[in-house]
């Protein structure tokens, strides 16, 4: 991790009591490969262990927050091993079929996002431009979202025959009917629409985004650390009692049933879809 744009996939900076973690693959709209996932985890760990840090801000360098999982860039590293942190399954490398895909996605997608949701320090997602599929998982792992007016949100993976991204929080971050529209159409919801549905806390002009988030982070930093951690845990536990964790587990199985079906009857586990084809089919609402 570095404080500049020198090739690191994630940058890390501490400003007073606020740690700013930025995705740093702007040339690929901050698509997430495994290297990014583990770099994020290292940055969040550093922020938790630094007593001077009270709040964590997650952002993306460039025009977009994150266009989702890396399904086609030159840096795609699906076949590489990394030190497992979630430890929900064994290493996927050297295995095949469901044994491989289920293991990898248990670790780098569902497992990691669950780890980050439980981070005891408040986390703010600062979203501009695209927040698509895997990008949603990053933002939803945070405690709240502040978006620029040009931000948009989409989970288009139903086009692949898949029922939603691995960290399936849709019915909890918005109401169930909105979640169905979001998934059934694959459309892009504007920042304002997302705010009306309760998924986004604040929408501000792009030029005011960082100042707004940093001011909010500073206000939160004035609260006692233990009080913040306990308040966060209280809300998270309430969501889990409403079925969030169990719901994710059940949908994760459906997600992999869809992958397996695609691989069995079609060209690949993604039903031959790519980032470009899903982008071209999108409608903004």
Steps between C-alpha positions, in 0.01 A plus 500: 500500500623848418372856519526564127399355165826309440348174386359365826150356452388660828633818657492583869520839668434622852366854539482578867246257643380373159652220291425537128518173305475532122460244227770583248433333166335800330595378153268203560233698688638351823400146414580268789738212452622291793807721537268795564296302753802408708647849473171640632510253786855606589402867492195446720710298744754781520222749571348284774838452667586872492362656820512845339247395234136541604325475161578321171401644161487266199530669162613441143755694298392631162154542350338197665474341843502142367355330195496166680697177495780462249363267234730591212790740561866402445535496879236236562653260753228241555754215481740640762528411867508759775530472877145421600348737756134404518591129539151390399632234262826352372712643218327487163817462289552146374132409533227500237134579446289591801786398730708781352241773448321452831831504689628817334178698530450391862837658571544809283137609466257389771757434772699818455194725486368343821835566667488864395139548612613405851791746514449680835568847360244694294544471123370743240480413130573806283347412164531672165418367155444126470419280797414173330463140623821435696524873561168479684649240731778738599263790561247283685772373734537858620272658759365762267539643153549856382469529122561765240216606274657312209521169688292203387436155646428172324506124549462364146605139567148364449590541132741212567219295656648570846268630777725782621851564628651276768453745788122500457383797708245629249177461705666663803668801338178582314146369532417157350290636211777739401751216528291296256489787249874554545570133425225417250585793268874533557445873459720770644351689792613860528646628825179688570285190442732301726464766769120492474515123557723535805814348349689832492517747789593820316533617139721802429658669197812321379722794591371492860523123552835471674453809719158374609630154588805629684289745703264218594791275594643772722166542679479128562859499625395721791294212643657249741658202325328235714162665464534499121609135493212389722244703306624345176478150646150570631370596156681211329356252749152639437543448125615144560194436719294621203659224294788672321768239570276198449360655183849548359588139571190371323547723194871414479391142429263617227778716357724195459221285365469760224875501432498120477198503269666752268821297487306181424272628224695792357841639417604598851377568854403857404269392216731660248431848636768764550529846647444670165190301404338562839589869484347538156170347621465736797230766538529779756202575725 
